[in-house]
Amino acid sequence: MKAKKVMAEVLAVMLAAVSVTGCGSSGQNETKGADTTAETEAAEAETKEDTDTAAAESGESEPVTLQFWNVFTGSDGDILRAIVDNYNETNTDNITIEMDIMPNDTLQQKLPAAIATQTAPDLVLFGVENLAPYVSNDSLEDISDFWDVTGVDKDNFLENVVELSYVDGKLYGTPMQYNVSYLYWNKDLFEAAGLDPETPPATMDELAEYAQKLTDPSKNQFGLAMPSNTTYMQFLWANGGDADDPETNKNLLDSEENLQTLTWMQDLAVNKKVTPANVTGSDADAMLQAGQVAMYMSGPWQINGLREQGINFGIAPCVAGSAGAFSPAGGCSYVIPKGTDAAKKQAAYKFMKYWLTDEILKEWSQKNGFPVWSRTLAEDPEIQNDEVLNSISKATEIGRAYNLGYSLASQIDNDVMIPMFENVLTGAKTPEEALKDASAAMDTVLAQ
Amino acid sequence: MNENISREKAPGGAPATIKKKYRPQQQKSAYLFILPSMLILTVFVFVPLFASFIISLLDMNIFMQDVSFAGFKNFARVFQDDRVRGATWNTFYFAILEVPLQIGIALLLSIYVAKNNRYTRALRSIYYLPFVCSMTAVGIVWSMLLDPNLGILPYLLRCIGIESISFLKDPDLAMPTVIVVSAWKGFGYTLTLITAAVLNVPSSLYEAAEMDGANTWQKFTHITIPGIWPTVSFCIVTTTISALQMFDQAYVMTQGGPLNRTETLVQYIYDRGFQTAPYDLGYASAISVYLFAIIAIITFVLRKFILERGE
């Protein structure tokens, strides 16, 4: 018994010690963090000194190394890397960019913690839908002086593209690319199904009709891929529905139009089975490239993969419903995380400026099939004669912003919209139930 | 256990005076020995534990700006959130099936491998292999094996005429699949512990039973099981605790989908705290405290009914 008592006392003392060291250790961590940054700074200073003398001799500017994170895991990442490598070799400002590509999920998990602990990279390239949430947490540098400092002509770029990098009137990023969803169709499968390979569906009714004709279970072939882990704003909008109004924080889900759209989607997916069941976006990408899927709505990043696989494909605008045709717009921007020092910020500006030259934008658009949004570049004869770029220019006109610049955007997608579409497409809930539950979930998110 | 304690107590007052003299010094060195692990536990267990209790009462995100006191608001949300309810159900679903499956496989196999010859020792090493592999690697390998388009298993099933089954993408099959993979990965460890216990059961007991005419099954249920019960109950408690904390399997293989059917509490905690804006650490911590309470209660009950019954 005594032993127990002593143990209890010891434990009590230990726990007290724990709570003291608890505070202490977090303090230590902070100083540790400071130490390491001091160390790295010292190390950098040393290298700076070393190269300073070299620079003084050769007359070059001080070397700057930029850590650069981005989410370009696809074939576009190779092209981006080639451009960055070329920049590293040719720039006269002694700037070296160290590029780190990671999946978007990984980046979204690492970056907030990195910014909070002052270990963030100096330059980040991600989807514009991320800007508002990060700005609302004060974790991006305000770069409103970019146009003045660099002398880049803002008016040379389409307003709707540049606008995506503004939050509450302040510039937080520079545009890198702009995209909307297109309708891809496999011309060979159209022909085999007795459809005109040069005429893609233009309306939702045609899309449904074609999708059924193009579905052939015996060949494991599907008319229209509809992954269950994404959103389908193009369909909701086409019938006049919507999800929410970011301006007024209003829930717009619970409408007759949306119910009609969801019923139509469930009928296609569950009853007519025009889509492979339970597929993710990357599954659908693979099936489109393998010729197992005849139609698929996705962004420009499909083009390279389809070319590589030798698929005979066409690109059309998203289909129209009773209210017209729309396509969710998106894009990527270069941003500078909060806490980046002035020298690195200036170096980042220089690279951003480099990206916004017509030469680079042209390379990017031609190699990847992304729409052109520089006015001077649009005049370029080579661009005007590019077959793919021509076919997407029409599809790009119907771009519409969905919650871009809204700080709740990703939460609305994750907690409301994706579960709703997943429930509808898998048949787990009736359209009525799915819509009712999603509307309730939307209220919860918007109430925050 | 009880016997041991009473034996220690029996000598009574006389030795206690001697103990009094020597104990402090002995204890001093003993504390030195536990200091390293205590430090590690402090930094990685106690501090985070207390921190999560405190953070659960705060309105705080990962950027730690505008931290304010929230009272029990986060806890109120825990009990209204459908996804917490779903994740709780999934967590129990996983634990209730995975623990018996893993221990059952280990128990059955232990009958065959609890012999000390070269063949069984090789088998035991093979069974142990999955356990030393990283769950991420195991998860990725199994996702590939089970992939409806590329995987070998659906392909073999197609060959014998069963239409492609998407094990990890079918809402009803995903969790059972994750359970089977987890049991496959974990049973080697349980098997090793149980085999060691089986080998420790005195062979004289078996000989006596044989003389009384007991068959294999009777020997298993009347000698082996009671003999290894302390080890089995230890396995039940530890496997249950780790099953309730399941994260990496589903995170790698299904990301909690489809339809959140494989999302466990730990995954939802991670999602709220680190994955989905606004990175609500306060709410994530509140769910952690909720999970802590569940695990504490279950461990208490298990100890009460399994460990003590064994003794």
CSV table of N, CA and C in Angstrom, one decimal, chain B residues 92-102 176 179:
chain,number,residue,atom,x,y,z
B,92,PHE,N,-16.9,2.0,-34.8
B,92,PHE,CA,-17.3,0.8,-34.1
B,92,PHE,C,-17.5,-0.4,-35.0
B,93,TYR,N,-18.0,-0.1,-36.2
B,93,TYR,CA,-18.2,-1.2,-37.2
B,93,TYR,C,-16.8,-1.8,-37.5
B,94,PHE,N,-15.8,-1.0,-37.7
B,94,PHE,CA,-14.5,-1.5,-37.9
B,94,PHE,C,-13.9,-2.3,-36.7
B,95,ALA,N,-14.1,-1.7,-35.5
B,95,ALA,CA,-13.5,-2.4,-34.4
B,95,ALA,C,-14.2,-3.7,-34.1
B,96,ILE,N,-15.5,-3.7,-34.2
B,96,ILE,CA,-16.3,-4.9,-33.8
B,96,ILE,C,-16.0,-6.0,-34.7
B,97,LEU,N,-15.7,-5.7,-36.0
B,97,LEU,CA,-15.4,-6.9,-36.9
B,97,LEU,C,-13.9,-7.1,-37.0
B,98,GLU,N,-13.1,-6.1,-36.9
B,98,GLU,CA,-11.7,-6.3,-37.2
B,98,GLU,C,-11.0,-7.0,-36.0
B,99,VAL,N,-11.4,-6.7,-34.8
B,99,VAL,CA,-10.7,-7.3,-33.6
B,99,VAL,C,-10.9,-8.8,-33.5
B,100,PRO,N,-12.2,-9.2,-33.6
B,100,PRO,CA,-12.4,-10.7,-33.5
B,100,PRO,C,-11.8,-11.4,-34.7
B,101,LEU,N,-11.8,-10.7,-35.9
B,101,LEU,CA,-11.3,-11.4,-37.1
B,101,LEU,C,-9.8,-11.6,-36.9
B,102,GLN,N,-9.1,-10.5,-36.5
B,102,GLN,CA,-7.7,-10.6,-36.4
B,102,GLN,C,-7.3,-11.6,-35.3
B,176,PRO,N,-15.9,-3.5,-45.3
B,176,PRO,CA,-15.4,-4.9,-45.1
B,176,PRO,C,-14.0,-5.1,-45.7
B,179,ILE,N,-11.4,-3.7,-43.5
B,179,ILE,CA,-11.3,-4.6,-42.3
B,179,ILE,C,-10.4,-5.8,-42.7
